[in-house]
Amino acid sequence: PFFDMYENAFELCSGRVKKHLGFDGVLYPETMSMWGTARNLCYSRYRDGLNPALTGNHYVRYYFSGMLELVTIMIEYVRHTRDSVFEKNVLHKHAKAVIDFYKNFYKETDDNGKMVIYPSQALENWQDARNPMDAVAGLRYTVGELIKMDTADDETLEEWKAFYEKLPELPMFNPGGHPEFNKPCMLKPAEWYDRLGNVENPELYAVFPYRMAAFDNENDRVGIETFRRRSLRMNWGWTQDGIQVAVLALPEEAQQVVIDKFSNWNEKCKFKGYWGPNFDWVSDQCNGASAMIALQKMLLQSVDNKIYLFPAWPAEWDVEFKLHAHGNTTVECSYKAGEVKYIKVTPESRAADI
């Protein structure tokens, strides 16, 4: 149903771009209805000559990176299921249209020939930003993964490779104050940014959902330093601290976040699954969803052909689980008193990838 919603909205959302912006591509509004239109409040009556393709609300006007999250989810679906029909007919269509939108909407380049992502914003948080992290990391990750998958037609692959070379680098800076920090080593929300409007850490989108900084790659220390110096620290609602520390393999921090999130239920409600209110409503499904993603990533992370077990799991917690990994794989495991008591990998051929 989730993917079907975007499939059903594709013709409208791509046609709107063609009619009002004059180029190929697709634009799914950040606050999109199930029909593909923007939420009325966000589209806004007070538009002052703004292009009809864009929403009027400045919280989401240039917030396009949700489309990159959609492509990331589609990539993960293909890697889990190996559904080649979905890959060819759905993933490639939406990925190409989203990339075409960015390529055609942002024509300016800097002195080095790199694309300039402006006007833009870093999530809802910094509402005037150049080369925001969520867009830069999202493009570098999705386009890079699509190239790595090497399943699109030759012409499209060549277009994506050329586009990737024009993408700006991850925005980073040197915090100073320590001999170790003699080069840019912390992630920034954007190359430059202004107009604070919400409570988010856009710089950590390079950790999750885009995994440009993670425990198993060269940016692990960059991600950890950025996380530990983040300005906003919240263990409730849709915040992603727990998922990010799991991706960075920090078990103590991850443990505290999931305890806080799963304990955050409304005492006026009968059922403990009614979390909140946090930012919006009861029951706050975002609170539970982000906690469950964190919990699963503490136990298992599937990266390319590798399956990492217990990357951020507290040693003192006993657990039994059955989880899915890439390649139509399931992992069943029992961990007690600091030891793995039982493990079963299906199919057995994937056991070598643990």
mmCIF file of C-alpha atoms in Angstrom, residues 65 155 159 170 197 276 310 336 345:
data_model
loop_
_atom_site.group_PDB
_atom_site.id
_atom_site.type_symbol
_atom_site.label_atom_id
_atom_site.label_comp_id
_atom_site.label_asym_id
_atom_site.label_seq_id
_atom_site.Cartn_x
_atom_site.Cartn_y
_atom_site.Cartn_z
ATOM 1 C CA SER A 65 14.496 15.313 0.513
ATOM 2 C CA GLU A 155 21.992 5.063 -20.659
ATOM 3 C CA GLU A 159 23.486 9.654 -16.558
ATOM 4 C CA LEU A 170 29.067 16.370 2.671
ATOM 5 C CA GLY A 197 12.264 26.829 12.629
ATOM 6 C CA GLY A 276 2.657 10.692 23.726
ATOM 7 C CA PHE A 310 24.466 -7.103 18.140
ATOM 8 C CA LYS A 336 21.765 -15.066 27.336
ATOM 9 C CA VAL A 345 20.235 -18.496 9.478
#
